Amino acid sequence: MKKKKFSVAKEILIEIFENSLAATGFFTDAFFEYPHMAKGNYQDSDLKYVKKEISRLKREKFVEERKRGDRLELVLTSKGKRAARKYHVLTCKEKVKDKYYLVIFDIPESERKTRDFFRAFLKEAEFIQLQQSVWVTKKEILEPLKEIIKDAGAEKWIHIVTATDISDFSLK
């Protein structure tokens, strides 16, 4: 039973995170009716679990409450936006048609932590390594990936190229 609650709550929160990024980063008070608007039938216990998860997200500083007029909104913090972008890239299944995104980087030794983080991130996001610092994907992740690079302060070392053809046919 706990697994079902966790997966329902996680599904709701992930959808809210993704929708809120698309809509300027705001949750609205409509969230508390959200389970009735979402796919499926959610029970009160699911909603209680989601509220508990929101409390945890506030405690960990992924979201904060703000009052706007007579409405109380949950707002993604910059930490929450970074986490949501990273999650989007890691879980994206949507593929671009007739395009590839090549990520090419040359991060200096003095920035080893950034380089190691970025290489591990690309691997975790299922990019395909063409060369040591050249990775490719067909996933639709261009915008969140640009933001992740910007958040890391690495835009001077990391470049994204959009290509229509790559000679390695195993990527298709």
PDB file of C-alpha atoms in Angstrom, residues 100-164:
ATOM      1  CA  TYR A 100      20.357  15.218 -32.735  1.00  0.00           C
ATOM      2  CA  TYR A 101      21.756  17.326 -29.946  1.00  0.00           C
ATOM      3  CA  LEU A 102      25.524  17.087 -29.616  1.00  0.00           C
ATOM      4  CA  VAL A 103      27.052  18.292 -26.380  1.00  0.00           C
ATOM      5  CA  ILE A 104      30.696  19.197 -26.780  1.00  0.00           C
ATOM      6  CA  PHE A 105      32.736  20.307 -23.812  1.00  0.00           C
ATOM      7  CA  ASP A 106      36.275  21.197 -22.848  1.00  0.00           C
ATOM      8  CA  ILE A 107      36.203  21.938 -19.144  1.00  0.00           C
ATOM      9  CA  PRO A 108      39.634  22.775 -17.694  1.00  0.00           C
ATOM     10  CA  GLU A 109      41.373  20.651 -15.071  1.00  0.00           C
ATOM     11  CA  SER A 110      40.925  23.462 -12.553  1.00  0.00           C
ATOM     12  CA  GLU A 111      37.154  22.796 -12.832  1.00  0.00           C
ATOM     13  CA  ARG A 112      37.392  19.032 -12.403  1.00  0.00           C
ATOM     14  CA  LYS A 113      34.309  18.844 -10.123  1.00  0.00           C
ATOM     15  CA  THR A 114      32.174  20.542 -12.768  1.00  0.00           C
ATOM     16  CA  ARG A 115      33.559  18.299 -15.506  1.00  0.00           C
ATOM     17  CA  ASP A 116      33.045  15.101 -13.480  1.00  0.00           C
ATOM     18  CA  PHE A 117      29.523  16.157 -12.496  1.00  0.00           C
ATOM     19  CA  PHE A 118      28.617  17.000 -16.081  1.00  0.00           C
ATOM     20  CA  ARG A 119      30.027  13.784 -17.562  1.00  0.00           C
ATOM     21  CA  ALA A 120      28.200  11.695 -14.923  1.00  0.00           C
ATOM     22  CA  PHE A 121      25.012  13.666 -15.572  1.00  0.00           C
ATOM     23  CA  LEU A 122      25.170  13.028 -19.338  1.00  0.00           C
ATOM     24  CA  LYS A 123      25.755   9.341 -18.704  1.00  0.00           C
ATOM     25  CA  GLU A 124      22.825   9.182 -16.270  1.00  0.00           C
ATOM     26  CA  ALA A 125      20.628  11.014 -18.803  1.00  0.00           C
ATOM     27  CA  GLU A 126      21.453   8.267 -21.326  1.00  0.00           C
ATOM     28  CA  PHE A 127      23.413  10.418 -23.750  1.00  0.00           C
ATOM     29  CA  ILE A 128      25.632   8.388 -26.070  1.00  0.00           C
ATOM     30  CA  GLN A 129      29.338   9.115 -25.852  1.00  0.00           C
ATOM     31  CA  LEU A 130      30.896   9.626 -29.297  1.00  0.00           C
ATOM     32  CA  GLN A 131      34.285  10.768 -27.996  1.00  0.00           C
ATOM     33  CA  GLN A 132      35.696  11.656 -24.577  1.00  0.00           C
ATOM     34  CA  SER A 133      33.953  15.060 -24.470  1.00  0.00           C
ATOM     35  CA  VAL A 134      31.372  14.671 -27.227  1.00  0.00           C
ATOM     36  CA  TRP A 135      27.960  13.261 -26.318  1.00  0.00           C
ATOM     37  CA  VAL A 136      24.743  12.979 -28.322  1.00  0.00           C
ATOM     38  CA  THR A 137      21.033  12.479 -27.714  1.00  0.00           C
ATOM     39  CA  LYS A 138      17.760  12.563 -29.611  1.00  0.00           C
ATOM     40  CA  LYS A 139      15.780  13.500 -26.494  1.00  0.00           C
ATOM     41  CA  GLU A 140      13.802  16.756 -26.481  1.00  0.00           C
ATOM     42  CA  ILE A 141      15.842  18.424 -23.727  1.00  0.00           C
ATOM     43  CA  LEU A 142      17.489  21.443 -25.336  1.00  0.00           C
ATOM     44  CA  GLU A 143      16.049  24.240 -23.172  1.00  0.00           C
ATOM     45  CA  PRO A 144      16.374  22.586 -19.742  1.00  0.00           C
ATOM     46  CA  LEU A 145      19.897  21.433 -20.649  1.00  0.00           C
ATOM     47  CA  LYS A 146      20.884  25.004 -21.549  1.00  0.00           C
ATOM     48  CA  GLU A 147      19.617  26.141 -18.141  1.00  0.00           C
ATOM     49  CA  ILE A 148      21.520  23.377 -16.337  1.00  0.00           C
ATOM     50  CA  ILE A 149      24.714  24.459 -18.093  1.00  0.00           C
ATOM     51  CA  LYS A 150      24.017  28.093 -17.192  1.00  0.00           C
ATOM     52  CA  ASP A 151      23.292  27.148 -13.543  1.00  0.00           C
ATOM     53  CA  ALA A 152      26.671  25.398 -13.403  1.00  0.00           C
ATOM     54  CA  GLY A 153      28.384  28.518 -14.777  1.00  0.00           C
ATOM     55  CA  ALA A 154      29.875  26.361 -17.520  1.00  0.00           C
ATOM     56  CA  GLU A 155      28.487  27.961 -20.686  1.00  0.00           C
ATOM     57  CA  LYS A 156      31.961  29.064 -21.789  1.00  0.00           C
ATOM     58  CA  TRP A 157      33.163  25.422 -21.842  1.00  0.00           C
ATOM     59  CA  ILE A 158      30.047  23.513 -22.953  1.00  0.00           C
ATOM     60  CA  HIS A 159      28.431  23.869 -26.360  1.00  0.00           C
ATOM     61  CA  ILE A 160      25.292  22.302 -27.795  1.00  0.00           C
ATOM     62  CA  VAL A 161      25.088  21.667 -31.534  1.00  0.00           C
ATOM     63  CA  THR A 162      21.901  20.695 -33.317  1.00  0.00           C
ATOM     64  CA  ALA A 163      22.617  18.256 -36.152  1.00  0.00           C
ATOM     65  CA  THR A 164      20.404  16.598 -38.730  1.00  0.00           C
TER      66      THR A 164
END
